[in-house]
Amino acid sequence: MEEPSPSPDPPTNQFGSLNDLAHELASLEDLATRGSWRSILDKVSRARSLNLLTSPHDHLIYLSYNVLAFSKLRRFSEASNEIDTLDDFNSNYYKYETYPRLYPNRSGSMIPFSLRFIHAQLPIKLGNRQEGLDRFYLLLKFIREKIKEKESNNLRDSVRIWKRRENSILNCLIGHHLGDKEFSLCLDLIKDLINRDYLDPVLVSKLGYIQMQIGDIEGAKGSFNRVETMLNEKRSYEYFLGEVQFRNLVNRNKALVYLVGKDYVSAVREYEECIERDHTDVVALNNKALCLMYLRDLSDSIKLLEKALERIPTIALDETLVINLCSMYELAYVNHSEIKRTLNNWIVHVAPDDFDASCTRV
Amino acid sequence: MSTAPQGTHSLAFRVMRLCKPSFHVDPPFRIDPADLFVGEDIFDDPLAAANLPPILSTQLSKSMDSSDLTYGNRFLLQHPSDAMGFSGLLLLPQSFGAIYLGETFCSYISINNNSNFEVRDIIIKAEIQTERQRILLLDTTKSPVESIRAGGRYDFIVEHDVKELGAHTLVCTALYNDSDGERKYLPQFFKFVVANPLSVRTKEITYLEACIENHTKTNLYMDQVEFEPAPHWSATVLKADELHPAYNSSTGEVFKPPILIRSGGGIQNYLYQLKLASPDSAQMKVEGTNILGKLQITWRTNLGELGRLQTQQILGTPISHKEVELQILEIPSLINLDKSFSVHLNLTNHTDRELGPFEVRLSQDSVHGEKNVMINGLQTMVLPQVGAFASSDFHLNLIATKLGVQKISGITVSDTREKTFDLLPDVEIFVESD
């Protein structure tokens, strides 16, 4: 790649706003948060054809958004092909020091980390699970080497960032193993996270959910008790959790224990406390609706989900919630296609590009 | 699954199996802004490290604000564990699934009035029909539902502990007056098959080894596997010491790994040591059939869904009750070829009466052919009577006629009327040259 001449920005303005980080990044980011992934594909395509991208990091960031957009739209082959247009991630082409005039006094990789993550997850979505898992474990090894390297060079901020990446990748791996019912592996990975000091009430709660999924109810109760202890011992901000979120987490955990014991009335009560505290707690809303159904109140469970979608669509519009609502429609109405079609039409107007509308089974 | 008759019915049954819901899990494509806006090593640059965080955190906090009306939560990682894609959202069962003996069948039944008119005096029944019996789950005959309006619904939930294998039919019937005053009868049938979840094989002597094999399509969490011994027996479960207790010193807690039997053929073994509760019950042993007890098995699947089974009575092999027992107490450590050596033996009388006199000899057993270890001297040794529950020590002179590893075999004790009491099990010795 030829080294273009540097733009005349003085160094202090490099980090003023998003647009200083990459060409029209603010617009890309805005589109992404709206879920307008198709528009992002258009924007990237346009920027490329009009040669609007000048520096190497611009190209890489735009490529990352493109790959992410394809992935969100479930166009996994196209995402994979796009990544394949790159050289090896660790190539010198993608290092700051290769372009000293553009990036004075900066060294290291300019690859956005999300590319590595997406590169590992894509094979799994394409049905090649073993390849994906291999890539994830190699990525984990790569991250750990980076952490060691940054630690030995005393780069505290980098260490923090790479540790956060390690945490996310481990969590992602747990999710994949969980989906395949490899429970012992999940428990081992969680142990690993706890031993590396990534102990946190949300993680311990998820450990509880896994134990429940297996059927180890006593183990789950133990984990939930531990979460409550954590709530009482430390201030919530020390766990990067808001006070309201922490309390709702505890209530939701209690509700699950009641649910498993078939005490749906008490479970509903716990969820109502959550909703009262935070009317956007979609997990509480969804799970309360299910409890109402197990209490033989199909009508109210349907109403609850419909109202949630109406009131807080940007939070409640979740494929799982919609699947639940459609299952309830199928039970409640002999001729359920009409009502499902109405729901589907509404979704088409409101939903982001990445919403998988096939969940309505219309 | 449902077979409804043709015809103009105002009512229709809708049925959904209500096993426990499941947690939804699907790792998403969600990103932290620092992994997308900038290169991965940019934080090595102190200028970037100082100036970037405000920009990045603004993006994140915007998306977490409840007044934010964008779909940022579908794209940004707000908490590292969001990457797991496991938020605790529950999903209703999406299919009937498999059902196994020992589980509880639970179903939501909704009877809909999809006509434009009210129906009245509805008698609703729900039954489970198997090969062997008909079980009533619900019957509103005594208090019929007064009416169901047009477009209305009457719901109920039924539960049934599955105790039979094979074909089951959920029979739902409604007897009602339609808008013309005509009394109509609507039957609907929902079929399902109950399969065997486990097979239990046992092998034992005074130890009982049970091998449980999982035939279902899901992993089974073994909640309790208990052996209930028959009267006269006591049972202790034998467990290997835990190899790696997941002990976390920083949290000071033990994280107990669950016992999970893998789906589709996984196996878990359990070992019990059985003891007779009292010596008097030795009589029970002699009297033929030997009932040891039953295994009670409780397992859990998704979200603690419970299953329970009990085995039939497990029988022990009829124990040969030794009235008289021969044992070797001591053999010399050095045994030379063609040189007599003395073996120290013990004879015990396990009965409650005096027995004997006894004869100890080497039985002429053609199966083993020629013996290489023989009694030296008189071929029959006579021992005097031994009292009830008493024992007597004696020595036997033997001689080995071949080198190397040889067997002392065929030493038998019998009474003077040729009734054999006991055969000493084979013992190996090493014969050296002088």
Coordinates of N, CA and C in Angstrom, one line a residue, chain A residues 32 37 66-76 79 353-356, chain B residues 28-31 71 73-76:
Chain A
A32 N -25.3 2.4 12.6 CA -25.2 1.1 13.3 C -26.1 1.0 14.5
W37 N -28.2 -1.6 8.8 CA -27.0 -2.2 8.3 C -27.0 -2.2 6.8
N66 N -18.2 -3.1 7.2 CA -18.8 -3.9 6.2 C -19.0 -5.3 6.6
V67 N -18.0 -5.9 7.2 CA -18.0 -7.2 7.6 C -19.1 -7.4 8.7
L68 N -19.1 -6.4 9.6 CA -20.1 -6.5 10.7 C -21.5 -6.4 10.1
A69 N -21.7 -5.5 9.2 CA -23.0 -5.4 8.5 C -23.5 -6.7 7.9
F70 N -22.6 -7.3 7.1 CA -22.9 -8.6 6.5 C -23.3 -9.6 7.6
S71 N -22.5 -9.6 8.6 CA -22.8 -10.6 9.7 C -24.1 -10.4 10.4
K72 N -24.4 -9.1 10.6 CA -25.7 -8.8 11.3 C -26.9 -9.1 10.4
L73 N -26.7 -9.0 9.1 CA -27.7 -9.3 8.1 C -27.8 -10.8 7.8
R74 N -27.0 -11.6 8.5 CA -26.8 -13.0 8.4 C -26.4 -13.4 7.0
R75 N -25.6 -12.5 6.3 CA -25.0 -12.9 5.0 C -23.6 -13.3 5.3
F76 N -23.4 -14.5 5.9 CA -22.2 -14.9 6.5 C -21.1 -15.2 5.4
A79 N -19.6 -12.0 4.4 CA -18.7 -11.4 5.5 C -17.4 -12.1 5.4
D353 N -32.6 -3.6 10.6 CA -32.4 -4.5 9.5 C -32.0 -5.9 9.9
D354 N -31.3 -6.0 11.1 CA -30.8 -7.3 11.5 C -31.8 -8.2 12.2
F355 N -33.0 -7.7 12.4 CA -34.1 -8.5 13.1 C -34.5 -9.7 12.2
D356 N -34.5 -10.9 12.8 CA -34.8 -12.1 12.0 C -36.3 -12.3 12.0
Chain B
P28 N -24.0 -13.4 20.2 CA -24.3 -12.5 19.1 C -23.1 -11.8 18.5
F29 N -23.3 -11.0 17.5 CA -22.2 -10.1 17.0 C -22.4 -8.8 17.7
R30 N -21.9 -8.7 18.8 CA -21.9 -7.4 19.6 C -20.5 -7.0 19.9
I31 N -20.3 -5.7 19.8 CA -18.9 -5.1 19.7 C -18.7 -4.1 20.8
Y71 N -31.4 1.1 18.5 CA -31.1 -0.4 18.8 C -29.7 -0.6 19.1
N73 N -28.4 -1.4 21.8 CA -28.3 -2.6 22.7 C -28.1 -3.9 21.9
R74 N -28.5 -3.9 20.6 CA -28.3 -5.1 19.8 C -26.9 -5.1 19.1
F75 N -26.1 -4.1 19.3 CA -24.9 -4.0 18.6 C -23.7 -3.7 19.5
L76 N -23.9 -3.0 20.6 CA -22.8 -2.7 21.5 C -22.8 -3.7 22.6

